[in-house]
């Protein structure tokens, strides 16, 4: 299916490569216009790859992350747009320190919403993806990303809201991207057990708080995209300051992932078209003779 437009809204550079990346790569390869919108510059992200924690990187981290994002977008085959807000960082400690002045999470919601509305009205996506109410994990920028995305989804179609931000455009569907699926890891573990091999993420799985439940209960839509896992991983590695090539993202070999769980998971949360659940296509229910 080609000729549609998909906008994936993310908080930081590298999020687009760790959440729904193979899906965006697949839709782009199939001839759809796919645009990643990154809300912040990721300036306060830690250097998580020891090989990149060297003189000259920290002092120009903003520029480095711009370069990394450009390479990741190239690998995925997607368009990219910065929204220009400043990373809030992840406050740690008890009590947690206040957020830095001027950061994205403290920008008034109407300001950041207008910026995303302008991007929506310019690109005119049929479908948007974003994070759930918990941000996928409780980083202040991820939670704000959810709030801004949902506000902009409604406002972009309303001619009375932000009239200076372009001609109104009605996004037809919005999804939450769900990347942390416990059932997925359990199935990987079963495959390792069947092979008589040690599961490399066993400790990680043990630490999973089972009372959080499994996101599969919320999933409405699974996109088959295993063929694009190599692009996803290459895009992740392009974010060299953030992604350790020896880290857990790459612990399970691609052939096992492609065999056992070749999909990425989404939750349809708002739709202006009729569709049937479960879905296997983000554009299900959207007709080519509809809005373009």
Short mmCIF file of C-alpha atoms in Angstrom, two decimals:
data_model
loop_
_atom_site.label_atom_id
_atom_site.label_comp_id
_atom_site.label_asym_id
_atom_site.label_seq_id
_atom_site.Cartn_x
_atom_site.Cartn_y
_atom_site.Cartn_z
CA UNK A 1 0.00 0.00 0.00
CA UNK A 2 1.54 3.28 -1.09
CA UNK A 3 0.71 6.95 -1.48
CA UNK A 4 -0.19 7.68 2.14
CA UNK A 5 1.50 9.90 4.71
CA UNK A 6 2.62 8.81 8.17
CA UNK A 7 3.96 11.12 10.89
CA UNK A 8 5.85 9.60 13.82
CA UNK A 9 6.20 12.04 16.74
CA UNK A 10 9.13 11.45 19.11
CA UNK A 11 10.67 13.17 22.10
CA UNK A 12 14.40 12.83 21.37
CA UNK A 13 16.77 11.79 18.60
CA UNK A 14 17.19 7.98 18.86
CA UNK A 15 13.56 7.40 19.97
CA UNK A 16 12.56 7.07 16.31
CA UNK A 17 15.04 4.18 15.97
CA UNK A 18 14.04 2.32 19.14
CA UNK A 19 10.25 2.68 18.82
CA UNK A 20 8.47 1.66 15.62
CA UNK A 21 11.53 2.09 13.41
CA UNK A 22 11.06 -1.01 11.28
CA UNK A 23 7.45 0.01 10.66
CA UNK A 24 8.45 3.44 9.40
CA UNK A 25 11.19 1.89 7.25
CA UNK A 26 8.68 -0.54 5.74
CA UNK A 27 6.09 2.11 4.91
CA UNK A 28 8.73 4.39 3.41
CA UNK A 29 10.11 1.54 1.30
CA UNK A 30 6.60 0.79 0.05
CA UNK A 31 6.24 4.30 -1.37
CA UNK A 32 4.55 6.21 1.43
CA UNK A 33 5.73 9.58 2.73
CA UNK A 34 7.00 9.04 6.26
CA UNK A 35 8.12 11.95 8.42
CA UNK A 36 9.69 11.71 11.86
CA UNK A 37 9.13 14.82 13.98
CA UNK A 38 11.61 15.12 16.86
CA UNK A 39 10.41 17.51 19.54
CA UNK A 40 13.74 18.18 21.30
CA UNK A 41 17.41 18.13 20.42
CA UNK A 42 18.35 15.54 23.02
CA UNK A 43 20.95 17.93 24.40
CA UNK A 44 20.78 16.56 27.95
CA UNK A 45 21.06 12.90 27.03
CA UNK A 46 23.87 11.00 28.73
CA UNK A 47 26.64 9.47 26.65
CA UNK A 48 25.70 5.81 27.04
CA UNK A 49 28.28 4.31 24.70
CA UNK A 50 31.71 4.18 26.41
CA UNK A 51 33.45 4.40 23.03
CA UNK A 52 31.92 7.84 22.48
CA UNK A 53 32.69 9.22 25.94
CA UNK A 54 35.82 10.96 24.71
CA UNK A 55 37.06 14.57 24.65
CA UNK A 56 35.33 16.73 22.09
CA UNK A 57 32.01 14.88 22.08
CA UNK A 58 30.40 16.21 25.26
CA UNK A 59 31.34 19.81 24.37
CA UNK A 60 29.46 19.60 21.06
CA UNK A 61 26.77 17.11 22.00
CA UNK A 62 24.01 19.14 20.34
CA UNK A 63 25.78 19.10 16.97
CA UNK A 64 26.70 15.43 17.35
CA UNK A 65 23.10 14.45 17.95
CA UNK A 66 21.98 16.41 14.88
CA UNK A 67 24.51 14.48 12.81
CA UNK A 68 23.42 11.16 14.31
CA UNK A 69 19.76 11.89 13.62
CA UNK A 70 20.45 12.76 9.99
CA UNK A 71 22.23 9.45 9.48
CA UNK A 72 19.47 7.46 11.21
CA UNK A 73 16.79 9.12 9.04
CA UNK A 74 18.84 8.31 5.93
CA UNK A 75 19.11 4.66 6.95
CA UNK A 76 15.37 4.37 7.65
CA UNK A 77 14.49 6.19 4.44
CA UNK A 78 12.29 8.73 6.22
CA UNK A 79 11.94 12.49 6.18
CA UNK A 80 12.88 14.32 9.34
CA UNK A 81 11.84 17.54 11.06
CA UNK A 82 13.12 19.13 14.27
CA UNK A 83 10.52 21.02 16.29
CA UNK A 84 13.27 22.90 18.13
CA UNK A 85 12.52 22.48 21.84
CA UNK A 86 15.21 21.87 24.47
CA UNK A 87 15.65 18.48 26.14
CA UNK A 88 14.39 18.46 29.75
CA UNK A 89 16.76 15.76 30.94
CA UNK A 90 15.74 12.97 33.28
CA UNK A 91 15.71 14.26 36.88
CA UNK A 92 17.11 11.77 39.37
CA UNK A 93 17.30 11.69 43.14
CA UNK A 94 14.90 11.87 46.07
CA UNK A 95 13.55 14.44 46.04
CA UNK A 96 14.05 14.99 42.32
CA UNK A 97 15.55 18.35 41.35
CA UNK A 98 13.39 20.87 39.48
CA UNK A 99 13.36 20.74 35.70
CA UNK A 100 15.74 23.17 33.96
CA UNK A 101 14.30 26.55 33.04
CA UNK A 102 13.18 26.77 29.42
CA UNK A 103 13.10 23.02 28.83
CA UNK A 104 10.43 21.32 26.70
CA UNK A 105 8.42 19.91 29.61
CA UNK A 106 7.98 23.44 31.04
CA UNK A 107 7.03 25.15 27.77
CA UNK A 108 3.32 26.10 27.94
CA UNK A 109 1.27 23.38 26.28
CA UNK A 110 -0.33 25.78 23.82
CA UNK A 111 3.09 26.85 22.54
CA UNK A 112 4.36 23.35 21.80
CA UNK A 113 0.94 22.30 20.52
CA UNK A 114 0.91 25.15 18.00
CA UNK A 115 4.35 24.13 16.76
CA UNK A 116 3.19 20.55 16.15
CA UNK A 117 -0.10 21.74 14.62
CA UNK A 118 1.95 23.78 12.14
CA UNK A 119 3.98 20.66 11.26
CA UNK A 120 0.82 18.57 10.84
CA UNK A 121 -0.90 21.11 8.63
CA UNK A 122 2.19 21.40 6.46
CA UNK A 123 2.78 17.63 6.04
CA UNK A 124 -0.90 16.58 6.17
CA UNK A 125 -0.46 13.04 7.53
CA UNK A 126 -3.22 10.47 7.30
CA UNK A 127 -1.87 8.72 10.41
CA UNK A 128 0.17 9.78 13.45
CA UNK A 129 2.04 7.69 15.99
CA UNK A 130 3.11 8.88 19.43
CA UNK A 131 3.51 7.62 23.04
CA UNK A 132 0.89 6.58 25.56
CA UNK A 133 -0.12 8.52 28.68
CA UNK A 134 2.92 7.16 30.52
CA UNK A 135 5.28 8.23 27.76
CA UNK A 136 6.37 4.64 27.21
CA UNK A 137 8.48 5.31 30.28
CA UNK A 138 8.16 8.24 32.68
CA UNK A 139 10.60 10.72 31.17
CA UNK A 140 9.11 14.23 31.37
CA UNK A 141 9.69 14.80 27.65
CA UNK A 142 7.97 11.54 26.74
CA UNK A 143 4.93 12.38 28.82
CA UNK A 144 4.86 15.86 27.30
CA UNK A 145 5.18 14.31 23.85
CA UNK A 146 1.98 12.39 24.54
CA UNK A 147 0.18 15.52 25.75
CA UNK A 148 1.31 17.65 22.82
CA UNK A 149 0.54 14.96 20.23
CA UNK A 150 -3.00 14.37 21.45
CA UNK A 151 -3.73 18.09 21.72
CA UNK A 152 -2.34 18.71 18.22
CA UNK A 153 -4.34 15.80 16.76
CA UNK A 154 -7.54 17.59 17.78
CA UNK A 155 -6.40 21.16 17.15
CA UNK A 156 -4.99 20.62 13.66
CA UNK A 157 -8.48 19.95 12.30
CA UNK A 158 -10.10 22.93 14.03
CA UNK A 159 -10.02 26.17 12.00
CA UNK A 160 -10.62 28.18 15.16
CA UNK A 161 -7.43 26.92 16.80
CA UNK A 162 -4.09 28.41 15.75
CA UNK A 163 -5.46 30.07 12.60
CA UNK A 164 -1.99 31.37 11.73
CA UNK A 165 -0.50 27.85 11.69
CA UNK A 166 -1.74 26.83 8.25
CA UNK A 167 -4.87 25.41 6.64
CA UNK A 168 -6.72 22.93 8.90
CA UNK A 169 -5.95 19.26 8.38
CA UNK A 170 -7.75 16.27 9.87
CA UNK A 171 -5.47 13.40 10.83
CA UNK A 172 -7.58 10.25 10.43
CA UNK A 173 -5.95 7.93 12.99
CA UNK A 174 -3.56 8.23 15.91
CA UNK A 175 -1.70 5.33 17.52
CA UNK A 176 0.46 4.75 20.55
CA UNK A 177 3.64 2.83 19.84
CA UNK A 178 4.25 -0.02 22.30
CA UNK A 179 7.80 -1.31 22.34
CA UNK A 180 8.14 -2.88 25.79
CA UNK A 181 6.26 -6.16 25.46
CA UNK A 182 6.95 -8.73 28.15
CA UNK A 183 5.38 -11.53 26.14
CA UNK A 184 7.94 -10.90 23.40
CA UNK A 185 10.85 -11.49 25.75
CA UNK A 186 9.19 -14.58 27.20
CA UNK A 187 8.87 -16.06 23.73
CA UNK A 188 12.52 -15.30 23.02
CA UNK A 189 13.41 -17.04 26.28
CA UNK A 190 11.37 -20.10 25.26
CA UNK A 191 13.32 -20.26 22.00
CA UNK A 192 16.63 -20.15 23.86
CA UNK A 193 15.38 -22.87 26.23
CA UNK A 194 14.39 -25.01 23.25
CA UNK A 195 17.90 -24.59 21.85
CA UNK A 196 19.47 -25.36 25.22
CA UNK A 197 21.18 -21.97 25.27
CA UNK A 198 21.37 -19.28 27.93
CA UNK A 199 19.00 -16.37 27.36
CA UNK A 200 21.10 -13.17 27.24
CA UNK A 201 18.29 -11.02 28.64
CA UNK A 202 17.33 -13.30 31.53
CA UNK A 203 18.37 -10.82 34.22
CA UNK A 204 16.54 -8.01 32.44
CA UNK A 205 13.40 -10.13 32.31
CA UNK A 206 13.65 -11.02 36.01
CA UNK A 207 13.63 -7.32 36.89
CA UNK A 208 10.41 -6.71 34.93
CA UNK A 209 7.67 -5.67 37.33
CA UNK A 210 4.89 -8.08 36.47
CA UNK A 211 2.33 -5.93 38.26
CA UNK A 212 2.71 -3.44 35.43
CA UNK A 213 0.89 -5.94 33.24
CA UNK A 214 1.70 -6.75 29.64
CA UNK A 215 1.12 -4.11 26.99
CA UNK A 216 -0.20 -6.79 24.62
CA UNK A 217 -3.57 -6.33 26.32
CA UNK A 218 -3.66 -2.84 24.80
CA UNK A 219 -2.28 -3.67 21.37
CA UNK A 220 -4.75 -3.39 18.49
CA UNK A 221 -2.36 -3.42 15.55
CA UNK A 222 0.69 -5.50 14.67
CA UNK A 223 2.81 -4.54 11.69
CA UNK A 224 4.87 -7.29 10.07
CA UNK A 225 8.26 -5.67 9.50
CA UNK A 226 10.93 -8.24 10.33
CA UNK A 227 12.63 -7.65 6.97
CA UNK A 228 13.38 -4.13 8.17
CA UNK A 229 14.93 -5.09 11.53
CA UNK A 230 18.44 -4.71 10.05
CA UNK A 231 17.63 -1.10 9.08
CA UNK A 232 16.22 -0.50 12.54
CA UNK A 233 19.41 -1.77 14.16
CA UNK A 234 21.64 0.21 11.81
CA UNK A 235 19.63 3.35 12.59
CA UNK A 236 20.03 2.67 16.30
CA UNK A 237 23.78 2.28 15.92
CA UNK A 238 23.87 5.62 14.09
CA UNK A 239 22.98 7.22 17.44
CA UNK A 240 26.44 6.30 18.66
CA UNK A 241 26.43 8.56 21.74
CA UNK A 242 23.22 6.96 23.01
CA UNK A 243 23.39 3.35 21.88
CA UNK A 244 26.04 0.90 23.04
CA UNK A 245 26.53 -1.59 20.17
CA UNK A 246 27.22 -4.21 22.84
CA UNK A 247 24.05 -3.36 24.76
CA UNK A 248 20.75 -5.15 25.31
CA UNK A 249 19.12 -3.79 22.13
CA UNK A 250 21.27 -6.21 20.15
CA UNK A 251 21.43 -9.13 22.59
CA UNK A 252 18.99 -11.35 20.70
CA UNK A 253 20.19 -12.19 17.15
CA UNK A 254 18.12 -10.91 14.26
CA UNK A 255 17.27 -14.37 12.95
CA UNK A 256 15.61 -15.27 16.25
CA UNK A 257 13.70 -11.96 16.37
CA UNK A 258 12.54 -12.36 12.76
CA UNK A 259 11.41 -15.94 13.37
CA UNK A 260 9.74 -15.55 16.77
CA UNK A 261 8.38 -11.98 16.76
CA UNK A 262 8.58 -10.24 13.36
CA UNK A 263 6.14 -7.46 14.22
CA UNK A 264 5.95 -4.07 15.94
CA UNK A 265 2.99 -3.20 18.12
CA UNK A 266 0.62 -0.24 18.19
CA UNK A 267 -2.57 0.80 19.94
CA UNK A 268 -5.25 2.61 17.93
CA UNK A 269 -6.56 5.31 20.28
CA UNK A 270 -8.49 7.68 18.03
CA UNK A 271 -9.91 7.10 14.57
CA UNK A 272 -12.09 9.09 12.20
CA UNK A 273 -12.53 6.12 9.84
CA UNK A 274 -14.07 2.68 10.27
CA UNK A 275 -11.66 -0.18 10.79
CA UNK A 276 -11.68 -3.70 12.24
CA UNK A 277 -9.60 -4.77 15.23
CA UNK A 278 -7.13 -6.45 15.19
CA UNK A 279 -5.35 -4.62 12.39
CA UNK A 280 -2.22 -5.42 10.38
CA UNK A 281 -1.91 -2.02 8.67
CA UNK A 282 -1.78 1.51 10.14
CA UNK A 283 -3.68 2.76 7.09
CA UNK A 284 -6.52 0.22 7.42
CA UNK A 285 -9.86 1.88 6.69
CA UNK A 286 -8.31 4.84 4.88
CA UNK A 287 -9.23 5.05 1.20
CA UNK A 288 -7.07 6.51 -1.51
CA UNK A 289 -9.99 8.54 -2.86
CA UNK A 290 -10.27 10.19 0.56
CA UNK A 291 -8.25 13.19 1.79
CA UNK A 292 -4.86 13.54 0.17
#
